Tab-separated table of C-alpha atoms and ligand atoms in Angstrom:
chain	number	residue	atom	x	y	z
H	1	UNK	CA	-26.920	-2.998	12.779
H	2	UNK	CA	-23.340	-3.846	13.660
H	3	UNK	CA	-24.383	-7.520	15.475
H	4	UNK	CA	-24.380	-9.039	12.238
H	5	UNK	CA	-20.353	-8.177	11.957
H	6	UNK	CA	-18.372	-10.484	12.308
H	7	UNK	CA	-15.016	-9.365	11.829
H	8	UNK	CA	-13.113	-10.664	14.721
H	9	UNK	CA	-11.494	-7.075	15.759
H	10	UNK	CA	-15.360	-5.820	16.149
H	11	UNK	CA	-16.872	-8.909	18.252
H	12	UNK	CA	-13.846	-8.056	20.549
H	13	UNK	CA	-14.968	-4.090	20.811
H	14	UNK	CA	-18.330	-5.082	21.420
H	15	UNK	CA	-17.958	-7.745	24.054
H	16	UNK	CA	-16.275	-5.020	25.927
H	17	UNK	CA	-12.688	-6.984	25.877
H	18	UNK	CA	-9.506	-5.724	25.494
H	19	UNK	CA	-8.124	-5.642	21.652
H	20	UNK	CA	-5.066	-8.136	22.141
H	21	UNK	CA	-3.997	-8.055	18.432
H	22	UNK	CA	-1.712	-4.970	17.436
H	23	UNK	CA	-3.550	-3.104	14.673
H	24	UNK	CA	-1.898	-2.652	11.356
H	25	UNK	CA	-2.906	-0.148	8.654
H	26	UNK	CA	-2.057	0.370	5.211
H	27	UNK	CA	-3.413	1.233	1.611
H	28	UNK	CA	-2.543	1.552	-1.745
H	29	UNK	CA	-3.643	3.996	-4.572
H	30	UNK	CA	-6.011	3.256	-7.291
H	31	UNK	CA	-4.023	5.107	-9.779
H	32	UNK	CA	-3.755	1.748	-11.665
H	33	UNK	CA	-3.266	-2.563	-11.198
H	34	UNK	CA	-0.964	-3.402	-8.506
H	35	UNK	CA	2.704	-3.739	-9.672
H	36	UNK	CA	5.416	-5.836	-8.901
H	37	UNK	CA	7.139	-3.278	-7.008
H	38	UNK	CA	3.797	-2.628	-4.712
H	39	UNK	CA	2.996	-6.373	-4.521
H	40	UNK	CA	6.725	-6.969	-3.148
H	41	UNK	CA	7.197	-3.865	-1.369
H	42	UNK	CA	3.889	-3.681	0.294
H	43	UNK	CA	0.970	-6.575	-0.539
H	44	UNK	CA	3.040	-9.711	0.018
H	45	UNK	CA	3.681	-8.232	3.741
H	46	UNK	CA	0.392	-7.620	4.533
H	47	UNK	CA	-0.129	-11.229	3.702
H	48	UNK	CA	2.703	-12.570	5.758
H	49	UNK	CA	1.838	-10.292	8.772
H	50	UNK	CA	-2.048	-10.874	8.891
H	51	UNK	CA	-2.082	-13.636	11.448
H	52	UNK	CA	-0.199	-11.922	14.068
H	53	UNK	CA	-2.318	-8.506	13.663
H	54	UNK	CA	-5.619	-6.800	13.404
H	55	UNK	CA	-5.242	-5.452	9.835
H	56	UNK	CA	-6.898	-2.892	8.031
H	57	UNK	CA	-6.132	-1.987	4.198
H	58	UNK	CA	-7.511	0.597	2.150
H	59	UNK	CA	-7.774	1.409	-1.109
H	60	UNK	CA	-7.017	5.184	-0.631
H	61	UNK	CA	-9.354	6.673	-3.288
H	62	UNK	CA	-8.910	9.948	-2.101
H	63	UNK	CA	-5.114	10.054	-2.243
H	64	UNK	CA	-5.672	9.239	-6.225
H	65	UNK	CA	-7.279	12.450	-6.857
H	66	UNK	CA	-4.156	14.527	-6.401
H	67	UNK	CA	-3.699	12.913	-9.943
H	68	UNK	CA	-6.548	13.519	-12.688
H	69	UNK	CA	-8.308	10.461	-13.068
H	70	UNK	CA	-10.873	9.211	-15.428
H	71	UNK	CA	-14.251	8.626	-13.619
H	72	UNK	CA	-15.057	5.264	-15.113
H	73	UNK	CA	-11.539	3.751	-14.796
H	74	UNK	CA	-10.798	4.642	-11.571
H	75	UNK	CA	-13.974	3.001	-10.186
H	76	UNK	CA	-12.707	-0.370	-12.040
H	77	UNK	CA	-8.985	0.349	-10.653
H	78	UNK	CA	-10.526	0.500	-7.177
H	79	UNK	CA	-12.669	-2.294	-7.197
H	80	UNK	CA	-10.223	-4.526	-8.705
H	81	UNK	CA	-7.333	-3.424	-6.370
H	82	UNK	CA	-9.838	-4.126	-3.373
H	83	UNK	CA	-10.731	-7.852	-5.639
H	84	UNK	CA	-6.620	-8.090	-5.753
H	85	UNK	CA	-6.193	-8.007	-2.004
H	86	UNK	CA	-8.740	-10.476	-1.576
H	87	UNK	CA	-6.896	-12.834	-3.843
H	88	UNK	CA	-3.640	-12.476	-2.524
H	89	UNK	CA	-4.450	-13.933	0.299
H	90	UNK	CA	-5.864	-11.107	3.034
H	91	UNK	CA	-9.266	-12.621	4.511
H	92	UNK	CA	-11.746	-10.045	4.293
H	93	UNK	CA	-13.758	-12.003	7.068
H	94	UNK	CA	-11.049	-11.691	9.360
H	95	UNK	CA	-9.582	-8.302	8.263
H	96	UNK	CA	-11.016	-5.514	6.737
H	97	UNK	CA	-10.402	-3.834	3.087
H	98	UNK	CA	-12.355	-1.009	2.655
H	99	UNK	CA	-12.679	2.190	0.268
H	100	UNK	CA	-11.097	5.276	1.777
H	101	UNK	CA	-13.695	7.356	0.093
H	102	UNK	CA	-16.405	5.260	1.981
H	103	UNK	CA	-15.620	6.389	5.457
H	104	UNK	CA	-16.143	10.304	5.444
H	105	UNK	CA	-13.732	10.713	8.961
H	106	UNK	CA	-10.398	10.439	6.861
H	107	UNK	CA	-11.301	13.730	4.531
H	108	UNK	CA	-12.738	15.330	8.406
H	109	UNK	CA	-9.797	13.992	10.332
H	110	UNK	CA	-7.270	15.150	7.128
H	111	UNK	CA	-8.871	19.003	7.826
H	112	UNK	CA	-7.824	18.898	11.594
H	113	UNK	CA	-4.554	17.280	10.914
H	114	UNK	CA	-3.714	20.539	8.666
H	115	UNK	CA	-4.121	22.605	10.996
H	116	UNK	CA	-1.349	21.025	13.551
H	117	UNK	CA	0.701	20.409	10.505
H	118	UNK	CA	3.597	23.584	9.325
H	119	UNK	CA	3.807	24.683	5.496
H	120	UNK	CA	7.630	23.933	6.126
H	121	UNK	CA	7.213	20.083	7.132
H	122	UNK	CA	4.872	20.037	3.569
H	123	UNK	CA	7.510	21.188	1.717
H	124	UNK	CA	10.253	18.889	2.428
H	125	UNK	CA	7.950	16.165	1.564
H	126	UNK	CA	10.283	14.491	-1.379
H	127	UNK	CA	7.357	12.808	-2.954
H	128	UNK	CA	5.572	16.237	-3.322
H	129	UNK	CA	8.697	17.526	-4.465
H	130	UNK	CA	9.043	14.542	-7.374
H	131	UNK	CA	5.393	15.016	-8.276
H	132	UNK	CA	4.784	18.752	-8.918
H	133	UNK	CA	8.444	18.456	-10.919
H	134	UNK	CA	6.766	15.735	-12.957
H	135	UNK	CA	2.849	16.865	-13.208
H	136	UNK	CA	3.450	20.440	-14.484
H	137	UNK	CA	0.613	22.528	-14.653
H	138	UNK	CA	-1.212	20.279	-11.960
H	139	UNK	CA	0.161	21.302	-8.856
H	140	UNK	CA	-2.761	21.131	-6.795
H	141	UNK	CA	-3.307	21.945	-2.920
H	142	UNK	CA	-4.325	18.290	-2.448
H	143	UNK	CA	-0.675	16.605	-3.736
H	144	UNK	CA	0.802	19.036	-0.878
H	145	UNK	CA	-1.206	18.044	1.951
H	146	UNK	CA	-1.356	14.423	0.809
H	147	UNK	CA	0.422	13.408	3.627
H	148	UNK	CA	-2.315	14.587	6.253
H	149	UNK	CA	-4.451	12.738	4.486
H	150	UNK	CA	-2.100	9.321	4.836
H	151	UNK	CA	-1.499	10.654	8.713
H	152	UNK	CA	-5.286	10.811	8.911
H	153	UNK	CA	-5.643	7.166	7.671
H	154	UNK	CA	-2.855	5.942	10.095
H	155	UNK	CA	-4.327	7.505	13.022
H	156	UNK	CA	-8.042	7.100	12.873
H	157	UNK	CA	-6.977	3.338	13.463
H	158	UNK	CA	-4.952	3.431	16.245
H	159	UNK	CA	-2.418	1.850	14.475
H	160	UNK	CA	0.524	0.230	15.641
H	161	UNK	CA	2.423	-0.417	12.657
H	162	UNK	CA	2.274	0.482	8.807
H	163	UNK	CA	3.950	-1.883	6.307
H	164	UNK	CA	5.000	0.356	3.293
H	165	UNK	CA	7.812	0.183	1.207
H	166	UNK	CA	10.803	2.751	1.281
H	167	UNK	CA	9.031	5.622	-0.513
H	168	UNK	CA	6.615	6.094	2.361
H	169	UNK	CA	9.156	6.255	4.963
H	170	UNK	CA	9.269	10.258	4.864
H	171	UNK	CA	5.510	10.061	4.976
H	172	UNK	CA	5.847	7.851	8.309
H	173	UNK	CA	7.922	10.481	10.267
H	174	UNK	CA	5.823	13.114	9.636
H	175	UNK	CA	2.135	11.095	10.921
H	176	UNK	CA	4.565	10.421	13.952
H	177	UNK	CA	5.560	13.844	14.430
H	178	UNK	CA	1.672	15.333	14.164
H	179	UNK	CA	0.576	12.936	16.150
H	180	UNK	CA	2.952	13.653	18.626
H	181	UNK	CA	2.275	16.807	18.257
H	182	UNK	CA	-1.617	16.598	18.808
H	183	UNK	CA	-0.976	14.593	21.799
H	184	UNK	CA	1.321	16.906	23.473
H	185	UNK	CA	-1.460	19.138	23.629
H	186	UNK	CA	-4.614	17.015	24.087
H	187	UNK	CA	-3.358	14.498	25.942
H	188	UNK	CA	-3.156	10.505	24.175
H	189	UNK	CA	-5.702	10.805	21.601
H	190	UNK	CA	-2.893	8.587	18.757
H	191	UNK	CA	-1.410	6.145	19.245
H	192	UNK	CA	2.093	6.766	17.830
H	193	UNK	CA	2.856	4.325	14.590
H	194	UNK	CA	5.992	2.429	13.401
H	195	UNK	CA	7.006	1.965	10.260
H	196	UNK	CA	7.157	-1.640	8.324
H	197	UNK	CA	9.752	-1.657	5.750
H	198	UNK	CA	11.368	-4.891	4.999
H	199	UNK	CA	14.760	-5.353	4.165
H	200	UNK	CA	13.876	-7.201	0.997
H	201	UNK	CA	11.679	-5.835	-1.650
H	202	UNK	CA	11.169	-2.023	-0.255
H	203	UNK	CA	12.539	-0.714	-3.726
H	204	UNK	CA	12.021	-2.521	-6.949
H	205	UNK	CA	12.842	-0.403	-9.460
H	206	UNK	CA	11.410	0.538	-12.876
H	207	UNK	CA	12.371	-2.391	-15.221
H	208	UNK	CA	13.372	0.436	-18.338
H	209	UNK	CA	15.273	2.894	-15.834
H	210	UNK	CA	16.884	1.203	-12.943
H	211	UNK	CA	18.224	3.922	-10.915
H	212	UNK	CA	14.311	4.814	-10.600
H	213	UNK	CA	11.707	3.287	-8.598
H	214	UNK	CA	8.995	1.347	-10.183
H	215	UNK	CA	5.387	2.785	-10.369
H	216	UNK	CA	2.189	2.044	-11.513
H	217	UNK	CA	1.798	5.506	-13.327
H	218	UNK	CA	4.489	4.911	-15.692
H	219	UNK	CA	3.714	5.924	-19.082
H	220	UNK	CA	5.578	3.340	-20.130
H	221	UNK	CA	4.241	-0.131	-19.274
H	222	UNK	CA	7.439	-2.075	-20.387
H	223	UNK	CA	8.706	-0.053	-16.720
H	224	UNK	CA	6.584	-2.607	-14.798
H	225	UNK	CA	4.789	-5.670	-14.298
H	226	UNK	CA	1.067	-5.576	-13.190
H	227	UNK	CA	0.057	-8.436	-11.348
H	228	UNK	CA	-2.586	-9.319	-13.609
H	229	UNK	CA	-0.206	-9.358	-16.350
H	230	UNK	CA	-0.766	-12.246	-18.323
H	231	UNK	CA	2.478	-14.740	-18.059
H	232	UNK	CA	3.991	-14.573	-21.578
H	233	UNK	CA	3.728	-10.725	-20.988
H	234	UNK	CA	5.166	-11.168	-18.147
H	235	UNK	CA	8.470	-13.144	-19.827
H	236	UNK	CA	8.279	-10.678	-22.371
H	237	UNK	CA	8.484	-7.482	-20.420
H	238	UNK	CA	11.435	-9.469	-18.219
H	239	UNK	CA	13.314	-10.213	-20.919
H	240	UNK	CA	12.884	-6.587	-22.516
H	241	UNK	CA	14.321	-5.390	-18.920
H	242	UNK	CA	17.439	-3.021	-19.360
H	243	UNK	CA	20.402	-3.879	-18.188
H	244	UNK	CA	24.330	-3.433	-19.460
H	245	UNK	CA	26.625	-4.999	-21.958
H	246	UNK	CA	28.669	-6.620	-19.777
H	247	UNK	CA	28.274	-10.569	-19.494
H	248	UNK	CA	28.736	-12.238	-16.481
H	249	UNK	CA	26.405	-11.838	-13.455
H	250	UNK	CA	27.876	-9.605	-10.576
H	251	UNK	CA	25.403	-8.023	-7.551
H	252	UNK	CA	26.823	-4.307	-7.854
H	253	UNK	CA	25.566	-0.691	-7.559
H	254	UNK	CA	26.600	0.335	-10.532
H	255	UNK	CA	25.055	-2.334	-12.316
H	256	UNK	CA	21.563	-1.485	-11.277
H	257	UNK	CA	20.070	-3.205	-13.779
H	258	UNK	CA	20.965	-6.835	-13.146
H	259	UNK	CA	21.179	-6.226	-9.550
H	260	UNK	CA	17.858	-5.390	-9.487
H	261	UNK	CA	16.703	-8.430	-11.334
H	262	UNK	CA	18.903	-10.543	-8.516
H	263	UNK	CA	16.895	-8.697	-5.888
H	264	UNK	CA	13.479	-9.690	-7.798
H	265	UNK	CA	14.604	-12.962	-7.570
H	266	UNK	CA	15.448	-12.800	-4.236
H	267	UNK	CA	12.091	-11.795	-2.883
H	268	UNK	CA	10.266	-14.496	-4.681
H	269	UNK	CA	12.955	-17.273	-3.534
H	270	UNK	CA	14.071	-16.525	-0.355
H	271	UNK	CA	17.734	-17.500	-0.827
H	272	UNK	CA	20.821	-15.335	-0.062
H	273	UNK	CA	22.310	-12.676	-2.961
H	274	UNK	CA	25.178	-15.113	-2.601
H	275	UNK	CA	23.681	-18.607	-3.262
H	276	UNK	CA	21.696	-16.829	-6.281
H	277	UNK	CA	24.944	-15.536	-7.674
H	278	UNK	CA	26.667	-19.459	-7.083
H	279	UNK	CA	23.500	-20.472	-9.073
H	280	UNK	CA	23.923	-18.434	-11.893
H	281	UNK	CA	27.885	-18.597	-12.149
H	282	UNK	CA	28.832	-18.803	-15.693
H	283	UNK	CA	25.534	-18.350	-17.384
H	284	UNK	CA	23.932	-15.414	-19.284
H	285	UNK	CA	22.147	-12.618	-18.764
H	286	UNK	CA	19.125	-14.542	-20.625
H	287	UNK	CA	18.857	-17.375	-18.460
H	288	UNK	CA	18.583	-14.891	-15.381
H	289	UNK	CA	15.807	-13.454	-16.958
H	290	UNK	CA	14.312	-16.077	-17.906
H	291	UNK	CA	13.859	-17.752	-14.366
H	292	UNK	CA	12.756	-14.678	-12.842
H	293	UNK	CA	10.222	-14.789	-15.142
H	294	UNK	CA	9.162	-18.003	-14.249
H	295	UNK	CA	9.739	-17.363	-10.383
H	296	UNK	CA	6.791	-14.391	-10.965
H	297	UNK	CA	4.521	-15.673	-13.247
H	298	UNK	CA	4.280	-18.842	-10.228
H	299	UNK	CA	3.383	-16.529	-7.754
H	300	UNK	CA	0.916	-14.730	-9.404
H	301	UNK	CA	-0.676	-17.364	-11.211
H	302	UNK	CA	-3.086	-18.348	-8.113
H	303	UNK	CA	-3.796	-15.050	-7.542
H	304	UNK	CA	-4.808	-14.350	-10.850
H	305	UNK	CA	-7.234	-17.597	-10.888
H	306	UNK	CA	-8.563	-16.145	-7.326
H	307	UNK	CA	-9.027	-12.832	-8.750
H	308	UNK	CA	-10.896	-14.328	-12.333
H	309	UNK	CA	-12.912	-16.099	-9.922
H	310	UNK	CA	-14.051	-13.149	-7.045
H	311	UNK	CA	-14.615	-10.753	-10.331
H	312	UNK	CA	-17.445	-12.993	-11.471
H	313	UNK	CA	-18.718	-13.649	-7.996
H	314	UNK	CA	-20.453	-9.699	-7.358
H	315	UNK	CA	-22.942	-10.299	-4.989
H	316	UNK	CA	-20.199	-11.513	-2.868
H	317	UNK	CA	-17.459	-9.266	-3.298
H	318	UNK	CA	-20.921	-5.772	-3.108
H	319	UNK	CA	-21.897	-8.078	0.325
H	320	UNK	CA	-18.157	-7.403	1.491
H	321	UNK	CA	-17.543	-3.924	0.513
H	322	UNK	CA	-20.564	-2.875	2.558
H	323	UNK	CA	-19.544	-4.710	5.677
H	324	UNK	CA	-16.135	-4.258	6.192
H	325	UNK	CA	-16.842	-0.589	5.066
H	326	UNK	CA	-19.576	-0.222	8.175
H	327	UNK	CA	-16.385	-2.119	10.404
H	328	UNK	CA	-14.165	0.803	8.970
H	329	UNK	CA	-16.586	3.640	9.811
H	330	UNK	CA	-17.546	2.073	13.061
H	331	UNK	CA	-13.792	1.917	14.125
H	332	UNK	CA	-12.812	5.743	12.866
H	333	UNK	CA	-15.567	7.317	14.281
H	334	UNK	CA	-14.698	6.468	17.868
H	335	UNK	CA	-11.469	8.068	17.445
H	336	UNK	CA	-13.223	11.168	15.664
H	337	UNK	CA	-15.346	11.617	18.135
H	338	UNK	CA	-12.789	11.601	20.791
H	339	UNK	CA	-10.798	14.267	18.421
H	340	UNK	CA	-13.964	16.492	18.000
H	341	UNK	CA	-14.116	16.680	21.756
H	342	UNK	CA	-10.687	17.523	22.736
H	343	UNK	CA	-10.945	20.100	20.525
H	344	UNK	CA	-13.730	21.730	22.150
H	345	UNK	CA	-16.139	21.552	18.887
H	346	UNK	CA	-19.918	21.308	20.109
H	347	UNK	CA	-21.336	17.944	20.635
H	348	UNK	CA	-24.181	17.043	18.967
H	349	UNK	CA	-27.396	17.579	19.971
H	350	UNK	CA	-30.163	14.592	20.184
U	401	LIG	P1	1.833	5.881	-8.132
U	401	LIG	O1	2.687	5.463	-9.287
U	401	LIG	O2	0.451	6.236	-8.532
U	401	LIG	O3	2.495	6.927	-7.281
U	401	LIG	P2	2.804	3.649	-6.702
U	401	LIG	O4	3.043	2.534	-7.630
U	401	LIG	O5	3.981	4.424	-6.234
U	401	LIG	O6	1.685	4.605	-7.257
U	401	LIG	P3	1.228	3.452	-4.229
U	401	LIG	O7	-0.183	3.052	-4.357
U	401	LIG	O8	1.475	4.892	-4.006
U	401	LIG	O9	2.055	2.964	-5.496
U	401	LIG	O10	1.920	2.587	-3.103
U	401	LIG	C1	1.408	1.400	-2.544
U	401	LIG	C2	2.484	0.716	-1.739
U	401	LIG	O11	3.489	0.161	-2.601
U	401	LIG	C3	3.237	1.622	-0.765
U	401	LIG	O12	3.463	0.915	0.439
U	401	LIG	C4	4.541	1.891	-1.464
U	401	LIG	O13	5.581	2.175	-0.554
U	401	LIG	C5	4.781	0.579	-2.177
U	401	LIG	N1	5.598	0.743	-3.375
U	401	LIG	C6	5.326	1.531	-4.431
U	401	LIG	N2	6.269	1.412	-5.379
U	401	LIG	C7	7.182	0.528	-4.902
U	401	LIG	C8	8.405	-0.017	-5.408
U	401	LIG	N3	8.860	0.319	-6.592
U	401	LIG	N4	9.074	-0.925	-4.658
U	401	LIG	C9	8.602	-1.285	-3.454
U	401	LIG	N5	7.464	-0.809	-2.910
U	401	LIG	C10	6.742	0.084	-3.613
U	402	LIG	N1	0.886	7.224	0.365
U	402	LIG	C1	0.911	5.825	0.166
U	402	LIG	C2	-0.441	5.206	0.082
U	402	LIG	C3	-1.129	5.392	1.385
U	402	LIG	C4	-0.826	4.723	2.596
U	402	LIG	C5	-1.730	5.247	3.565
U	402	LIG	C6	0.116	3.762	2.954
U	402	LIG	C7	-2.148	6.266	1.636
U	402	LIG	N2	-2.516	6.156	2.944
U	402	LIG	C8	-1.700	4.828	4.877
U	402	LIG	C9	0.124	3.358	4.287
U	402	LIG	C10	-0.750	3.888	5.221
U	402	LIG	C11	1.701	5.572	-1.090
U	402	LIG	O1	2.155	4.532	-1.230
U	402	LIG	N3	1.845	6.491	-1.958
């Protein structure tokens, strides 16, 4: 069954040679379209990186649950996030994008994870701590062991290195220190993962509330910019973006609001805080706004057309999901299996 892959990271297993390319994993949630912030602090990495690595990217499914979702949107949130990958530029010939939910060792990995994981390391967790402060009644066993589930995804991969933005960083140290862990005691079964956080673009925050980070479950849309937002939305929501009543254009803490809009600018052009602020010397707050606009609605504009055009094509993108989800499942099972038997559980029997 698996000779007819032909993702390049397989044909190497199966020849028998050596892996040269480092392996890099990461994922995002389907808890809605891909925003700004994610695209900046996480997708437009993957892109730049996928040359010099094997990568892998899921759309972690399972993770989403720790939220209550509704069953027919998150299936179109998934498959569009997986569509969105696509059309930002990650080949899925050459990589793989998969469905967590499709390859059953992450939930079976998760379970053995928790068990070499302390109540106390859980708890410090400051995403948990964020989330069961904001989703009230909902505090559910799965949002406080989400992070065995991410440490499962990491390490089923033997990955080298995850590119996430800032908020993940916590989430990092602990895979590290379970794997660790694990291998103390078993011997190298992980490899041990570093993080991927760029210095650019690791926190773009919330376009209403500037001191907090953008996020695509924001109740309140004008907060962010999806990246299938159509471009005079875009301008809009830009141009709606809080900021102060002062005037002139300064790069300062304590005026997060513009300084976050020179940091979105940043990350689309390239050029230094300083050469933006020469730029813009003397002008308004408006015309800021409105070339950052413009700066975003370029960069998403082919990616939009790429994603119009893979959302019609569904043989193609059903043809994909099922092989790069059998390249997934190959790939995790080896390490599973060699889990399962350091452990000591039986093997099967033929
Ligand atoms: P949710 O709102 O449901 O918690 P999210 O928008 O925080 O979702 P995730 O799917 O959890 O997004 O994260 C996907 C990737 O995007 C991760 O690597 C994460 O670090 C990164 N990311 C999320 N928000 C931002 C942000 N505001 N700035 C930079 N990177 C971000
Ligand atoms: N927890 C991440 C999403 C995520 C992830 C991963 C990122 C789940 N599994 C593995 C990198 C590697 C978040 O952004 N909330």
């Amino acid at each position: 069954m698996y000779a007819k892959l032909t993702h390049k990271l397989y044909l190497l297993e199966v020849k028998g040679m050596k892996v040269v390319k480092k392996v890099i994993y990461s994922g995002m949630q389907p808890t809605g379209v891909i925003t700004l912030g994610n695209y900046l602090g996480a997708l437009k990495n993957w892109v730049n990186l996928k040359d010099d690595y094997n990568c892998i990217f899921g759309v972690v499914d399972l993770h989403s649950l720790t939220v209550r979702q509704e069953p027919a949107q998150l299936r179109k949130q998934a498959r569009d996030i997986l569509i969105l990958y696509i059309a930002a530029g990650i080949d899925p010939e050459e990589n793989i994008v998969y469905f967590q939910s499709h390859v059953p060792a992450h939930a079976e990995l998760a379970w053995v994870l928790n068990c070499y994981t302390y109540m106390g390391e859980l708890s410090r967790m400051t995403q948990f701590k964020e989330k069961s402060s904001k989703q009230g009644e909902n505090i559910n066993a799965g949002l406080y062991t989400y992070p065995t589930l991410m440490a499962a995804d990491i390490l089923l991969y033997q990955t080298d290195l995850v590119p996430v933005g800032d908020d993940q960083k916590q989430h990092l140290e602990i895979t590290r220190d379970i794997a660790q862990r694990f291998n103390q005691v078993y011997g190298d079964v992980f490899k041990i993962p570093e993080p991927y956080i760029a210095k650019s673009g690791a926190r773009i925050m919330s376009l209403q509330e500037p001191t907090k980070k953008m996020s695509k479950s924001d109740t309140n849309p004008n907060g962010y910019i999806h990246l299938l937002d159509e471009p005079d939305v875009i301008m809009k929501k830009i141009k709606r973006a809080v900021t102060d009543s002062n005037r002139e254009i300064v790069y300062s803490a304590d005026r997060p609001g513009i300084k976050s809009l020179i940091d979105i600018y940043q990350c689309f052009t390239q050029e230094s805080i300083e050469t933006i602020l020469d730029r813009f010397q003397g002008k308004g707050y408006g015309e800021l706004k409105q070339a950052v606009g413009e700066v975003i609605v370029e960069e998403f504009k082919p990616i939009q057309n790429k994603f119009k055009e893979l959302q019609k094509d569904k043989a193609y993108v059903d043809s994909l999901i099922k092989k790069n989800s059998e390249t997934a499942n190959y790939l995790a099972n080896k390490t599973m299996r060699k889990v399962k038997k350091k452990l000591g559980l039986p093997p099967l029997v033929k």
